[in-house]
């Protein structure tokens, strides 16, 4: 049993089930990120943990105590909202102290706690201002201060960075991560930004259509996606997914892929693969852009680099890399080349494919098969 | 908003501007004329009015008509002036406005932030209540007041106005609170504030503009009401409007027009005052929600 346990919890609005049976166990000090596209039920799950939405069935417990029917205020949680939700009629100090006041903490103790949090977040000079007199980043900071001051068991964040501009978002991301490392509190964090999920979390729950598609560490999710949705959703640019056919010769499995000009190539799966049972079956092959490179950029430690010559259609220089777009198996495929490679659209160019990193999916069930 | 407004203004030449000002001045005079007539005639002796020349300034200024209207004029059977009835109106209008505003705010809060099964039906019925013609409820209301034992009293009138006022005040506050971010309420819930604490500490402090609108609206309506006042009051609980009517009707022999004018101005003054004091918030509050910023 973990620190925060979600046991078979569901949520329905009338006859519409927006969250299907969900089981997640969060250890103390973990940073769990709920990630998924809009409408997948992330906020709903978070609000259920907070007690703002009731669970329709199942159970959520914190520190072994069932939270069903417990008021949000009595769960010892704190929440940071997307819109920050600062009380407009109170100054920053009062905003931060409001929760303590409601919990009957004495005035001088409140002042001390506010001062401590203000120092931690470096916002002493803002304490007398009204929320309307703060910038977006400062509001964000106050919202975090309001959560921190309560010293809760669990922090809940609902897309706290989505209203900030790109630069500030990256800064605040780092700050939240530092804060987590320093304080070691348990955090559940909702975002639809998969980069945020990968950088911040100790574990990720990828959600779609009210189901948790996969729960795992960022590395597990990235390297071993459980299904096509997770593979395509996590990573930027996203994983290349294209049809191929399994071919087993002398016990060694390979993927046959159609090239743009009508020819086919055969890419052997990496040693130790489990694909030999799928002879002649159609599969969806998934390879991340960084596993499709120019030959010199290929991973030297890999035992399964294979070469494909195909036509380059578009190049997208991105500073440190060039993204090179081509076609494999009838689908557009992006490779990541080093920036100084001399490649231009129209060239027929050798691509190095790292089959160590290739994953295969069943086209019908969309589940991972190898 | 200011920049918006000036962007929408059409530029005009000097010539057409004079025409516009001339027309505006004309309309202004047109609207102010009745007030002028009332004011000057309330400050003349009756003989001057009877001699004709309604429009003329008094040749002999006097405040006697005001004194008479306030404390000695014949109202119905008693020569008490309007003073006791003015007091009745105040005693009726202040609680009625205060209570209907507070209840409207509470209703709006519940209907937007603590939604419950059937809340739209409740709101629909409240709205429907706003549009029931007064005349329709006279008899049932009289029966109700009788049953409650407050027929013909000031509390009875307060009750009647409350019942009619809550629909409108709820409508105002509900629409206002609909724009109010629900996340604030949720944040306060997590912070540990209860139902009334959230209302008092989070909602009310942000409700200034709509409260002003609601107060002005209720005050003018209740103060100016004649029908309910005439139907549900006794001699000792009549509001100002009814008393004014009695003043004008009951004069035996000569009609003291100057006293009537003074009384009429007295009856209109409180609403005028409320508009002057809070009028700018009224426009602002009515616009709130429809225009951002
Ligand atoms: N009160 C409600 N009544 C009915 N359906 C609702 C209600 N609240 C949410 N839903 C539905 O539940 C689903 C999940 O909503 P939720 O807010 O959890 O999405 P989300 O993953 O947070 O999306 P976003 O990234 O857009 O915030 C959505 O399809 C939404 O339409
Ligand atoms: Mg959401």
XYZ file of C-alpha atoms and ligand atoms in Angstrom:
695
model
C 0.000 0.000 0.000
C 1.310 3.402 -0.958
C 1.064 6.890 0.397
C -1.714 7.872 -1.964
C -3.792 4.987 -3.285
C -6.315 5.141 -6.056
C -8.215 1.858 -6.001
C -10.536 1.038 -8.847
C -11.828 4.594 -8.859
C -14.322 5.654 -11.526
C -16.241 8.799 -12.313
C -19.501 9.112 -14.213
C -21.597 12.127 -15.036
C -25.046 10.678 -15.429
C -24.637 7.796 -17.815
C -21.352 9.066 -19.226
C -18.314 7.410 -17.713
C -15.482 9.918 -17.992
C -13.000 7.976 -15.874
C -12.820 4.198 -16.110
C -11.490 1.894 -13.386
C -8.189 3.419 -12.333
C -5.532 1.991 -10.054
C -2.516 4.067 -9.139
C -0.401 3.770 -6.051
C 1.866 6.695 -5.287
C 4.759 6.397 -2.845
C 5.697 9.166 -0.453
C 7.873 11.783 -2.152
C 6.915 10.718 -5.653
C 6.206 13.168 -8.446
C 3.388 11.624 -10.434
C 2.388 13.348 -13.650
C -0.990 12.723 -15.268
C -0.599 13.492 -18.929
C -2.939 13.169 -21.884
C -4.818 15.113 -24.512
C -7.649 17.503 -23.676
C -10.740 15.861 -22.252
C -9.061 12.596 -21.239
C -10.077 12.964 -17.600
C -6.870 14.224 -15.979
C -8.481 17.118 -14.137
C -11.366 14.899 -13.152
C -8.998 12.441 -11.495
C -7.102 15.245 -9.780
C -10.324 16.800 -8.513
C -11.346 13.431 -7.165
C -8.108 13.248 -5.196
C -8.757 16.788 -3.960
C -12.312 15.948 -2.974
C -13.803 18.545 -5.312
C -15.464 15.736 -7.246
C -16.868 12.642 -5.611
C -15.759 9.201 -6.725
C -18.585 7.323 -8.402
C -17.176 3.962 -7.387
C -13.920 2.713 -5.949
C -11.832 4.449 -3.369
C -9.044 6.954 -2.891
C -6.973 6.865 0.268
C -4.166 9.022 1.601
C -1.822 7.602 4.237
C -4.048 4.576 4.483
C -7.147 6.618 5.353
C -10.050 6.367 2.934
C -10.980 9.786 1.606
C -14.486 8.959 0.485
C -16.803 11.560 1.932
C -13.970 13.573 3.486
C -14.153 17.316 2.769
C -11.336 18.836 0.672
C -10.272 20.930 3.643
C -9.821 17.840 5.810
C -7.672 15.865 3.379
C -4.513 17.785 4.112
C -3.901 18.481 0.453
C -3.096 21.713 -1.343
C -3.878 22.569 -4.912
C -2.486 24.956 -7.500
C -4.957 25.840 -10.205
C -4.451 26.630 -13.860
C -5.845 30.139 -13.402
C -3.931 30.460 -10.084
C -7.248 31.284 -8.371
C -5.834 34.031 -6.178
C -8.449 35.846 -4.125
C -8.699 39.207 -5.889
C -9.771 41.159 -2.814
C -6.845 40.079 -0.630
C -3.199 41.002 -0.867
C -0.524 38.368 -1.378
C 0.170 37.856 2.324
C -3.537 37.386 3.088
C -3.902 35.051 0.109
C -1.155 32.845 1.450
C -2.406 32.995 5.020
C -6.086 32.376 4.231
C -5.854 28.591 4.461
C -4.052 28.799 7.790
C -6.630 31.253 9.080
C -9.427 28.893 8.105
C -7.666 26.118 9.968
C -7.526 28.239 13.093
C -3.809 29.006 13.153
C -2.983 31.999 15.348
C -2.054 35.311 13.766
C 1.616 35.481 14.755
C 2.159 31.896 13.684
C 0.535 32.675 10.339
C 2.775 35.674 9.833
C 5.823 33.558 10.512
C 4.723 30.869 8.077
C 3.978 33.448 5.384
C 7.394 35.025 5.843
C 9.084 31.642 5.559
C 7.289 30.764 2.354
C 7.918 34.223 0.936
C 11.641 33.743 1.533
C 11.600 30.287 0.015
C 9.962 31.602 -3.156
C 11.794 34.930 -3.073
C 8.705 37.095 -3.061
C 9.006 39.074 0.148
C 8.652 42.316 -1.747
C 5.311 41.216 -3.210
C 3.496 40.506 0.041
C 1.531 43.769 0.141
C 0.364 43.699 -3.443
C -3.002 42.700 -4.774
C -3.068 39.858 -7.342
C -4.056 42.313 -10.073
C -0.727 44.078 -9.557
C 1.336 40.961 -10.274
C 2.719 39.482 -13.474
C 1.721 36.000 -14.581
C 4.890 34.440 -13.236
C 4.519 36.206 -9.895
C 0.913 35.056 -9.583
C 2.067 31.541 -10.265
C 4.605 31.908 -7.467
C 1.982 33.175 -5.038
C -0.286 30.272 -5.917
C 2.553 27.900 -5.089
C 3.238 29.776 -1.882
C -0.380 29.364 -0.880
C -0.055 25.628 -1.389
C 3.328 25.337 0.325
C 2.397 27.212 3.468
C -0.101 24.561 4.467
C 2.602 21.905 4.556
C 0.211 19.347 3.079
C 0.623 15.598 2.587
C 0.006 15.857 -1.136
C 0.373 18.718 -3.594
C -1.987 18.778 -6.520
C -1.175 20.845 -9.595
C -3.632 21.328 -12.459
C -1.724 22.594 -15.499
C -0.030 25.286 -13.445
C 2.259 26.471 -16.212
C -0.065 26.537 -19.180
C -0.840 30.254 -18.858
C 2.803 31.331 -18.938
C 4.881 32.227 -21.955
C 7.368 29.679 -23.259
C 10.477 31.045 -21.575
C 8.880 31.503 -18.182
C 7.344 28.083 -18.441
C 10.764 26.481 -18.727
C 12.083 28.518 -15.795
C 9.155 27.659 -13.569
C 9.438 24.030 -14.552
C 12.977 23.962 -13.255
C 11.870 25.770 -10.146
C 9.111 23.288 -9.402
C 11.556 20.447 -9.882
C 14.062 22.045 -7.511
C 11.328 22.645 -4.989
C 10.308 19.012 -5.142
C 13.866 17.836 -4.672
C 14.334 20.190 -1.740
C 11.079 19.495 0.085
C 10.530 15.899 -0.982
C 6.745 16.204 -0.846
C 4.375 13.998 -2.787
C 3.068 15.685 -5.902
C 0.376 14.835 -8.410
C 0.704 17.081 -11.422
C -1.627 17.382 -14.404
C -0.404 18.564 -17.780
C -1.098 17.975 -21.424
C 2.500 18.835 -22.273
C 4.479 15.616 -22.634
C 7.816 17.420 -22.259
C 6.734 18.733 -18.887
C 5.705 15.218 -17.976
C 9.049 13.714 -18.978
C 11.196 16.351 -17.316
C 9.349 16.686 -14.019
C 8.043 13.294 -13.089
C 9.352 10.324 -11.240
C 6.405 8.455 -12.716
C 3.952 9.191 -15.482
C 0.391 8.044 -16.024
C -0.520 8.527 -19.680
C -4.273 8.908 -20.022
C -6.615 8.779 -22.974
C -10.384 8.480 -23.198
C -10.795 8.038 -19.459
C -8.332 5.137 -19.274
C -4.821 5.092 -17.897
C -2.967 3.807 -20.941
C 0.345 3.263 -19.217
C 1.889 3.938 -15.844
C 5.654 3.972 -15.526
C 8.856 5.918 -15.135
C 9.593 8.488 -17.836
C 12.190 6.137 -19.300
C 9.821 3.169 -19.391
C 7.140 5.271 -21.022
C 9.542 6.684 -23.564
C 11.447 3.537 -24.453
C 8.767 0.938 -23.978
C 5.389 2.417 -24.829
C 2.585 -0.014 -24.103
C 0.525 0.859 -27.131
C 0.366 3.017 -30.224
C -1.314 5.905 -28.408
C 1.440 6.226 -25.817
C 4.119 5.813 -28.492
C 2.666 8.603 -30.584
C 1.789 10.926 -27.712
C 5.060 10.961 -25.814
C 8.135 12.457 -27.446
C 8.693 15.378 -29.764
C 8.842 15.055 -32.686
C 6.666 12.062 -32.136
C 7.638 8.468 -32.818
C 7.523 7.336 -36.434
C 4.844 4.701 -36.879
C 4.516 2.879 -40.164
C 3.315 -0.487 -41.453
C 5.728 -3.361 -42.000
C 5.548 -7.110 -42.424
C 7.378 -9.675 -40.309
C 9.607 -12.090 -42.173
C 11.412 -14.949 -40.421
C 14.440 -16.525 -42.114
C 16.592 -19.108 -40.381
C 14.982 -18.193 -37.081
C 15.873 -14.498 -37.429
C 13.008 -12.038 -37.673
C 13.109 -8.951 -39.841
C 10.676 -6.213 -40.802
C 9.946 -5.777 -44.502
C 9.214 -2.168 -45.333
C 8.029 -0.644 -48.596
C 10.134 2.234 -49.821
C 8.773 5.176 -51.726
C 9.996 3.958 -55.146
C 8.251 0.556 -54.901
C 11.286 -1.325 -53.658
C 11.311 -2.996 -50.246
C 13.989 -3.304 -47.603
C 14.343 -5.777 -44.833
C 15.432 -4.560 -41.403
C 16.414 -7.368 -39.010
C 15.090 -6.928 -35.476
C 17.712 -6.532 -32.794
C 19.166 -9.686 -31.224
C 16.980 -11.121 -28.490
C 13.737 -9.923 -30.081
C 10.473 -11.786 -29.646
C 9.158 -11.316 -33.162
C 9.805 -14.763 -34.652
C 6.329 -15.924 -33.655
C 4.751 -13.350 -35.956
C 5.997 -14.611 -39.305
C 4.190 -13.022 -42.303
C 2.038 -10.856 -40.018
C 1.398 -7.185 -40.640
C 2.657 -4.985 -37.829
C 3.093 -1.310 -37.057
C 6.735 -0.533 -36.539
C 7.651 2.331 -34.245
C 11.023 4.048 -34.404
C 11.840 7.357 -32.716
C 13.415 10.116 -34.832
C 16.676 9.901 -32.884
C 17.006 6.252 -33.956
C 16.908 7.254 -37.626
C 20.087 9.233 -38.235
C 22.847 9.930 -40.688
C 25.405 7.151 -40.650
C 28.055 8.933 -38.620
C 25.483 10.062 -36.085
C 24.327 6.541 -35.332
C 24.601 5.121 -31.837
C 28.007 3.354 -31.710
C 27.007 1.007 -28.931
C 24.077 -0.393 -30.853
C 24.430 -3.852 -32.387
C 21.571 -3.321 -34.784
C 22.289 -0.350 -37.032
C 20.935 -0.899 -40.520
C 21.245 1.205 -43.574
C 18.403 2.339 -45.839
C 18.868 4.521 -48.879
C 15.842 6.628 -49.584
C 14.858 9.997 -50.898
C 14.872 13.069 -48.630
C 11.686 15.112 -49.038
C 11.984 17.961 -46.574
C 14.688 19.173 -44.214
C 13.862 21.152 -41.088
C 16.961 22.661 -39.460
C 16.398 23.084 -35.727
C 19.669 24.572 -34.555
C 21.365 21.646 -32.900
C 19.849 19.095 -35.306
C 18.265 18.783 -38.692
C 15.007 16.904 -38.918
C 14.876 15.048 -42.212
C 11.534 13.922 -43.570
C 11.191 10.929 -45.896
C 8.692 8.122 -46.603
C 8.774 4.556 -45.268
C 5.970 2.019 -45.621
C 3.799 4.719 -47.160
C 4.021 6.952 -44.087
C 5.953 10.124 -43.519
C 8.991 9.444 -41.392
C 11.236 11.910 -39.558
C 14.880 11.296 -38.820
C 17.197 13.352 -36.665
C 20.523 14.229 -38.274
C 23.454 16.133 -36.849
C 23.291 19.801 -37.809
C 26.431 19.778 -39.955
C 25.320 16.959 -42.255
C 25.098 18.200 -45.819
C 21.668 16.994 -46.851
C 19.077 18.679 -49.016
C 15.602 17.811 -50.292
C 15.637 15.529 -53.339
C 18.847 13.730 -52.358
C 18.858 9.984 -52.104
C 20.655 9.633 -48.826
C 21.764 6.768 -46.581
C 19.767 6.618 -43.325
C 21.021 4.622 -40.356
C 18.188 2.899 -38.526
C 18.839 1.706 -34.974
C 16.673 -1.411 -34.654
C 17.669 -1.695 -30.982
C 15.156 1.048 -30.361
C 12.438 -0.238 -32.656
C 9.127 -1.351 -31.182
C 6.340 -3.308 -32.860
C 2.574 -3.043 -32.406
C -0.364 -5.156 -33.442
C -2.267 -3.043 -35.993
C -5.650 -4.312 -34.788
C -5.359 -4.124 -30.996
C -2.768 -1.327 -31.191
C -0.964 -3.057 -28.322
C 2.759 -3.596 -28.085
C 3.940 -7.002 -29.312
C 7.698 -6.659 -29.396
C -13.185 51.073 -22.527
C -12.292 54.723 -23.000
C -10.098 54.064 -25.990
C -12.768 51.806 -27.363
C -15.381 54.493 -27.059
C -13.331 57.160 -28.784
C -12.540 54.747 -31.578
C -16.246 54.306 -32.146
C -17.000 58.010 -32.244
C -17.599 59.515 -35.633
C -15.680 62.728 -36.280
C -17.932 65.657 -36.966
C -17.375 69.153 -38.296
C -17.962 72.257 -36.180
C -21.244 73.064 -37.957
C -22.897 69.765 -37.305
C -21.597 69.829 -33.751
C -23.585 73.009 -33.040
C -26.670 71.345 -34.394
C -26.081 68.345 -32.158
C -25.617 70.540 -29.094
C -28.714 72.541 -29.939
C -30.799 69.383 -30.194
C -29.344 67.965 -26.989
C -30.054 71.200 -25.131
C -33.615 71.169 -26.408
C -34.176 67.637 -25.169
C -32.565 68.514 -21.878
C -34.957 71.418 -21.377
C -37.855 69.261 -22.413
C -37.030 66.711 -19.729
C -36.237 69.281 -17.062
C -39.327 71.381 -17.636
C -41.682 69.375 -15.396
C -39.164 69.476 -12.576
C -38.834 73.210 -13.063
C -42.569 73.692 -12.952
C -42.830 71.629 -9.791
C -39.956 73.409 -8.119
C -41.050 77.003 -8.828
C -44.687 76.410 -8.016
C -43.864 74.732 -4.734
C -42.132 77.922 -3.682
C -45.016 80.347 -4.492
C -48.062 81.349 -2.529
C -51.237 79.762 -3.878
C -52.559 83.114 -5.063
C -49.765 83.442 -7.583
C -50.597 80.055 -9.103
C -54.288 80.851 -9.238
C -53.456 84.103 -11.026
C -51.960 82.008 -13.839
C -48.339 82.045 -14.959
C -47.295 78.510 -14.069
C -43.971 79.098 -15.749
C -43.042 82.311 -13.985
C -40.592 82.470 -11.122
C -42.230 83.307 -7.802
C -42.517 87.036 -7.199
C -42.734 86.259 -3.518
C -40.590 83.278 -2.434
C -41.950 81.108 0.364
C -41.265 77.741 1.931
C -44.656 77.592 3.579
C -46.017 75.004 1.096
C -43.126 72.688 1.983
C -43.736 73.074 5.679
C -47.406 72.447 5.154
C -46.859 69.353 3.014
C -44.401 67.946 5.506
C -46.233 68.461 8.765
C -49.676 70.052 8.634
C -51.469 69.221 5.394
C -54.640 67.195 5.468
C -53.931 63.548 4.492
C -57.187 61.629 4.341
C -58.854 62.446 7.622
C -55.837 63.591 9.653
C -53.880 66.804 9.292
C -50.488 65.231 9.862
C -48.635 66.202 6.722
C -46.551 63.636 4.872
C -44.007 63.115 7.632
C -45.384 59.911 9.210
C -45.858 58.349 5.789
C -42.369 59.288 4.720
C -41.221 57.441 7.796
C -43.420 54.454 6.867
C -41.813 54.350 3.453
C -38.334 54.424 4.948
C -39.235 51.702 7.432
C -40.558 49.623 4.540
C -37.967 50.274 1.902
C -34.765 49.870 3.908
C -35.382 46.346 5.218
C -37.050 45.258 1.987
C -34.082 46.395 -0.106
C -31.481 45.062 2.312
C -33.074 41.657 2.715
C -33.924 41.146 -0.947
C -30.379 42.128 -1.951
C -28.756 39.769 0.529
C -31.102 36.923 -0.383
C -30.553 37.603 -4.080
C -26.804 37.414 -3.549
C -27.148 34.144 -1.646
C -29.426 32.701 -4.325
C -27.055 33.755 -7.077
C -24.166 32.203 -5.173
C -25.960 28.905 -4.708
C -27.327 28.796 -8.246
C -23.893 29.301 -9.814
C -21.399 27.766 -7.384
C -23.281 25.061 -5.473
C -25.370 23.684 -8.241
C -27.875 21.071 -7.278
C -30.357 18.832 -8.995
C -33.134 20.952 -10.466
C -31.325 24.247 -9.988
C -32.250 25.518 -13.441
C -35.908 24.855 -12.684
C -35.665 26.818 -9.445
C -34.038 29.682 -11.289
C -36.651 29.494 -14.036
C -39.439 29.747 -11.483
C -37.773 32.713 -9.790
C -37.477 34.412 -13.155
C -41.081 33.632 -13.898
C -41.945 35.355 -10.636
C -40.425 38.575 -11.983
C -42.916 38.694 -14.806
C -46.167 37.881 -13.046
C -48.274 41.062 -13.248
C -48.833 42.636 -9.838
C -52.589 42.724 -10.256
C -52.764 38.956 -10.491
C -51.436 38.343 -7.011
C -53.422 40.973 -5.152
C -56.151 38.719 -3.831
C -54.044 35.648 -3.003
C -51.507 37.923 -1.374
C -54.161 39.644 0.717
C -55.276 36.216 1.908
C -51.703 35.176 2.713
C -51.009 38.365 4.651
C -54.215 37.814 6.594
C -53.222 34.256 7.427
C -49.813 35.386 8.580
C -51.378 38.112 10.689
C -49.420 40.945 9.096
C -52.146 42.404 6.901
C -52.189 46.194 6.882
C -48.794 46.533 8.595
C -45.387 47.737 7.480
C -43.894 44.227 7.906
C -46.664 43.004 5.622
C -45.595 45.454 2.944
C -41.971 44.468 3.444
C -42.948 40.863 2.899
C -44.820 41.642 -0.325
C -41.909 43.598 -1.738
C -39.464 40.895 -0.685
C -41.409 38.273 -2.562
C -41.407 40.390 -5.696
C -37.875 41.678 -5.217
C -36.064 38.373 -4.822
C -36.678 37.336 -8.426
C -34.901 40.361 -9.800
C -32.111 40.446 -7.251
C -31.453 36.747 -7.863
C -31.350 37.355 -11.587
C -28.810 40.153 -11.159
C -26.526 38.258 -8.829
C -26.766 34.972 -10.672
C -25.677 36.563 -13.927
C -22.898 38.404 -12.163
C -21.615 35.359 -10.286
C -21.744 33.274 -13.426
C -18.701 35.248 -14.595
C -17.028 34.762 -11.247
C -14.312 32.093 -11.547
C -15.392 28.840 -9.918
C -11.756 27.931 -9.288
C -11.699 30.642 -6.609
C -14.504 28.906 -4.779
C -12.743 25.583 -5.109
C -9.487 27.065 -3.856
C -11.317 28.455 -0.846
C -12.925 25.074 -0.209
C -9.503 23.437 -0.173
C -8.276 26.205 2.104
C -10.979 25.130 4.506
C -13.614 27.821 4.108
C -17.227 26.723 4.456
C -20.352 27.788 2.597
C -20.971 31.085 4.370
C -17.280 31.850 4.847
C -16.727 31.658 1.097
C -19.774 33.842 0.534
C -18.634 36.460 3.007
C -14.891 36.499 2.379
C -14.615 35.674 -1.316
C -17.889 36.439 -3.123
C -19.265 39.502 -1.348
C -16.078 41.593 -1.494
C -16.180 41.293 -5.275
C -19.872 42.080 -5.606
C -19.810 45.875 -5.228
C -21.001 46.891 -8.690
C -23.871 44.440 -8.891
C -24.955 45.180 -5.320
C -25.262 48.864 -6.250
C -27.344 48.017 -9.302
C -29.558 45.779 -7.261
C -30.003 48.334 -4.478
C -30.897 51.148 -6.869
C -33.323 48.965 -8.744
C -35.058 47.655 -5.652
C -35.083 51.013 -3.920
C -36.731 52.837 -6.835
C -39.262 50.116 -7.425
C -40.284 49.675 -3.828
C -40.253 53.364 -3.009
C -42.345 54.235 -6.059
C -44.783 51.374 -5.704
C -48.378 52.494 -5.391
C -50.475 49.419 -6.060
C -49.229 47.242 -3.201
C -49.124 50.244 -0.899
C -52.717 51.129 -1.681
C -53.897 47.508 -1.472
C -52.149 46.179 1.594
C -51.751 49.093 3.993
C -53.875 50.654 6.698
C -54.060 54.341 7.573
C -51.111 54.028 9.905
C -48.927 51.981 7.577
C -49.448 53.789 4.288
C -46.321 54.530 2.332
C -45.434 57.923 0.871
C -46.937 57.284 -2.558
C -50.350 56.493 -1.172
C -50.224 59.430 1.208
C -49.305 61.748 -1.647
C -52.334 60.557 -3.522
C -54.494 61.171 -0.487
C -53.017 64.627 -0.085
C -53.959 65.544 -3.625
C -57.385 63.921 -3.430
C -58.512 64.896 0.005
C -58.195 68.694 -0.070
C -61.577 70.085 0.652
C -62.473 73.315 -1.086
C -59.465 74.921 -2.751
C -56.755 72.750 -4.271
C -53.456 73.762 -2.772
C -51.336 73.180 -5.812
C -48.198 74.572 -4.243
C -48.486 72.083 -1.382
C -49.124 69.262 -3.825
C -46.016 70.166 -5.789
C -43.921 70.285 -2.639
C -45.250 66.888 -1.569
C -44.564 65.392 -4.958
C -40.966 66.579 -4.878
C -40.563 65.157 -1.393
C -41.785 61.800 -2.615
C -39.332 61.845 -5.494
C -36.281 63.090 -3.592
C -35.007 59.830 -2.060
C -34.834 57.985 -5.374
C -33.237 61.019 -6.975
C -30.686 61.059 -4.199
C -29.900 57.370 -4.617
C -29.336 57.887 -8.326
C -27.055 60.851 -7.800
C -24.980 59.083 -5.158
C -24.701 55.679 -6.834
C -25.657 56.389 -10.424
C -22.237 55.977 -11.954
C -21.943 52.511 -10.432
C -25.343 51.730 -11.864
C -24.199 52.112 -15.459
C -20.915 50.405 -14.689
C -22.664 47.503 -12.994
C -25.158 47.050 -15.798
C -22.289 46.900 -18.248
C -20.272 44.468 -16.135
C -20.019 41.110 -17.803
C -21.152 42.371 -21.179
C -17.883 44.228 -21.698
C -14.567 42.997 -20.349
C -12.205 45.372 -18.568
N -19.685 18.413 -14.966
C -19.514 17.611 -16.035
N -20.560 17.018 -16.635
C -20.396 16.197 -17.695
N -19.217 15.912 -18.249
C -18.118 16.469 -17.704
C -18.204 17.343 -16.583
N -16.955 17.742 -16.263
C -16.143 17.155 -17.152
N -16.827 16.384 -18.018
C -16.263 15.582 -19.105
O -15.285 14.743 -18.570
C -14.218 14.579 -19.470
C -12.910 14.807 -18.777
O -12.821 16.148 -18.369
P -11.515 16.723 -17.699
O -11.802 18.104 -17.284
O -11.043 15.790 -16.659
O -10.499 16.745 -18.915
P -8.964 17.108 -18.908
O -8.225 15.865 -19.188
O -8.619 17.848 -17.679
O -8.864 18.047 -20.163
P -8.120 19.456 -20.319
O -6.731 19.154 -20.718
O -8.883 20.084 -21.440
O -8.250 20.205 -19.030
C -14.464 15.536 -20.614
O -14.884 14.779 -21.731
C -15.554 16.433 -20.121
O -16.409 16.789 -21.171
Mg -8.125 19.895 -17.185
